[in-house]
Amino acid sequence: MNREEALNCVKEQLTEHRYTHTLGVMSAAISLAERFGADVKKAEIAAIFHDYAKFRPKEEMKGIIQKEQMNPLLLEYSPELWHAPVG
Ligand SMILES: [Fe+2]
């Protein structure tokens, strides 16, 4: 998936404000990856999708955490923190 495809994918899920925020996070992530020698494409795709699940229902996110066998400790933290790993 290239940048344009990823951005089109998340844009459908986000408010205009949240999409603008995502573009800023993407830009910062790319800059930081370049500065610190990290994988720029991985940083870019992680930034683009970090808020993908921001507006999903709590029960849907909980189900994804369990189905995908993510770290169960996630469920002990506030649901406000679930959207990034779920995304
Ligand atoms: Fe964010």
Coordinates of C-alpha atoms and ligand atoms in Angstrom, one line a residue:
M1 CA 0.0 0.0 0.0
N2 CA 1.4 3.4 -1.0
R3 CA 1.0 6.7 0.8
E4 CA -2.0 7.8 -1.4
E5 CA -3.8 4.5 -0.9
A6 CA -3.3 4.6 2.9
L7 CA -4.4 8.2 3.2
N8 CA -7.5 7.5 1.1
C9 CA -8.3 4.6 3.4
V10 CA -8.0 6.5 6.6
K11 CA -9.7 9.7 5.3
E12 CA -13.0 7.7 5.0
Q13 CA -12.8 6.9 8.8
L14 CA -11.8 10.3 10.2
T15 CA -13.2 13.8 10.7
E16 CA -11.6 16.6 8.7
H17 CA -9.9 17.8 11.9
R18 CA -8.5 14.3 12.7
Y19 CA -7.4 13.8 9.1
T20 CA -5.5 17.1 9.2
H21 CA -3.9 15.9 12.5
T22 CA -2.9 12.7 10.8
L23 CA -1.2 14.5 8.0
G24 CA 0.9 16.4 10.6
V25 CA 1.7 13.2 12.5
M26 CA 2.8 11.6 9.2
S27 CA 5.1 14.5 8.4
A28 CA 6.6 14.5 11.9
A29 CA 7.1 10.7 11.8
I30 CA 8.9 10.8 8.5
S31 CA 11.2 13.6 9.8
L32 CA 12.0 11.7 13.0
A33 CA 12.6 8.5 11.1
E34 CA 15.0 10.2 8.8
R35 CA 16.8 11.9 11.7
F36 CA 17.2 8.8 13.8
G37 CA 17.8 6.3 11.0
A38 CA 14.5 4.4 11.3
D39 CA 12.6 2.8 8.5
V40 CA 10.9 5.8 6.9
K41 CA 8.1 3.8 5.1
K42 CA 7.2 2.0 8.4
A43 CA 7.1 5.2 10.3
E44 CA 4.9 6.8 7.5
I45 CA 2.4 3.9 7.5
A46 CA 2.3 3.7 11.3
A47 CA 1.6 7.5 11.5
I48 CA -1.1 7.3 8.8
F49 CA -3.0 4.5 10.6
H50 CA -2.4 5.6 14.2
D51 CA -5.9 7.1 14.5
Y52 CA -7.6 4.8 12.0
A53 CA -9.8 3.3 14.8
K54 CA -10.2 6.5 16.8
F55 CA -14.0 6.6 16.4
R56 CA -14.7 2.9 16.5
P57 CA -17.0 1.6 19.3
K58 CA -15.2 0.4 22.4
E59 CA -16.7 -3.1 22.1
E60 CA -15.5 -3.5 18.5
M61 CA -11.9 -2.5 19.6
K62 CA -12.0 -4.9 22.5
G63 CA -13.1 -7.7 20.1
I64 CA -10.2 -6.9 17.8
I65 CA -7.7 -6.9 20.6
Q66 CA -8.9 -10.3 21.7
K67 CA -9.3 -11.8 18.2
E68 CA -5.8 -10.6 17.1
Q69 CA -4.3 -11.8 20.3
M70 CA -2.8 -8.5 21.2
N71 CA -1.2 -8.0 24.6
P72 CA -4.1 -8.5 27.0
L73 CA -2.7 -5.8 29.3
L74 CA -4.2 -3.3 26.8
L75 CA -7.6 -4.1 28.2
E76 CA -6.5 -2.9 31.7
Y77 CA -5.8 0.5 30.4
S78 CA -8.4 3.2 29.4
P79 CA -10.3 2.4 26.1
E80 CA -9.0 5.8 24.9
L81 CA -5.7 4.1 24.4
W82 CA -7.0 1.2 22.4
H83 CA -7.4 2.9 19.0
A84 CA -3.8 3.1 18.0
P85 CA -2.9 -0.6 18.3
V86 CA -6.3 -1.6 17.0
G87 CA -5.8 0.8 14.0
Ligands
FE1 FE -3.4 11.1 16.9

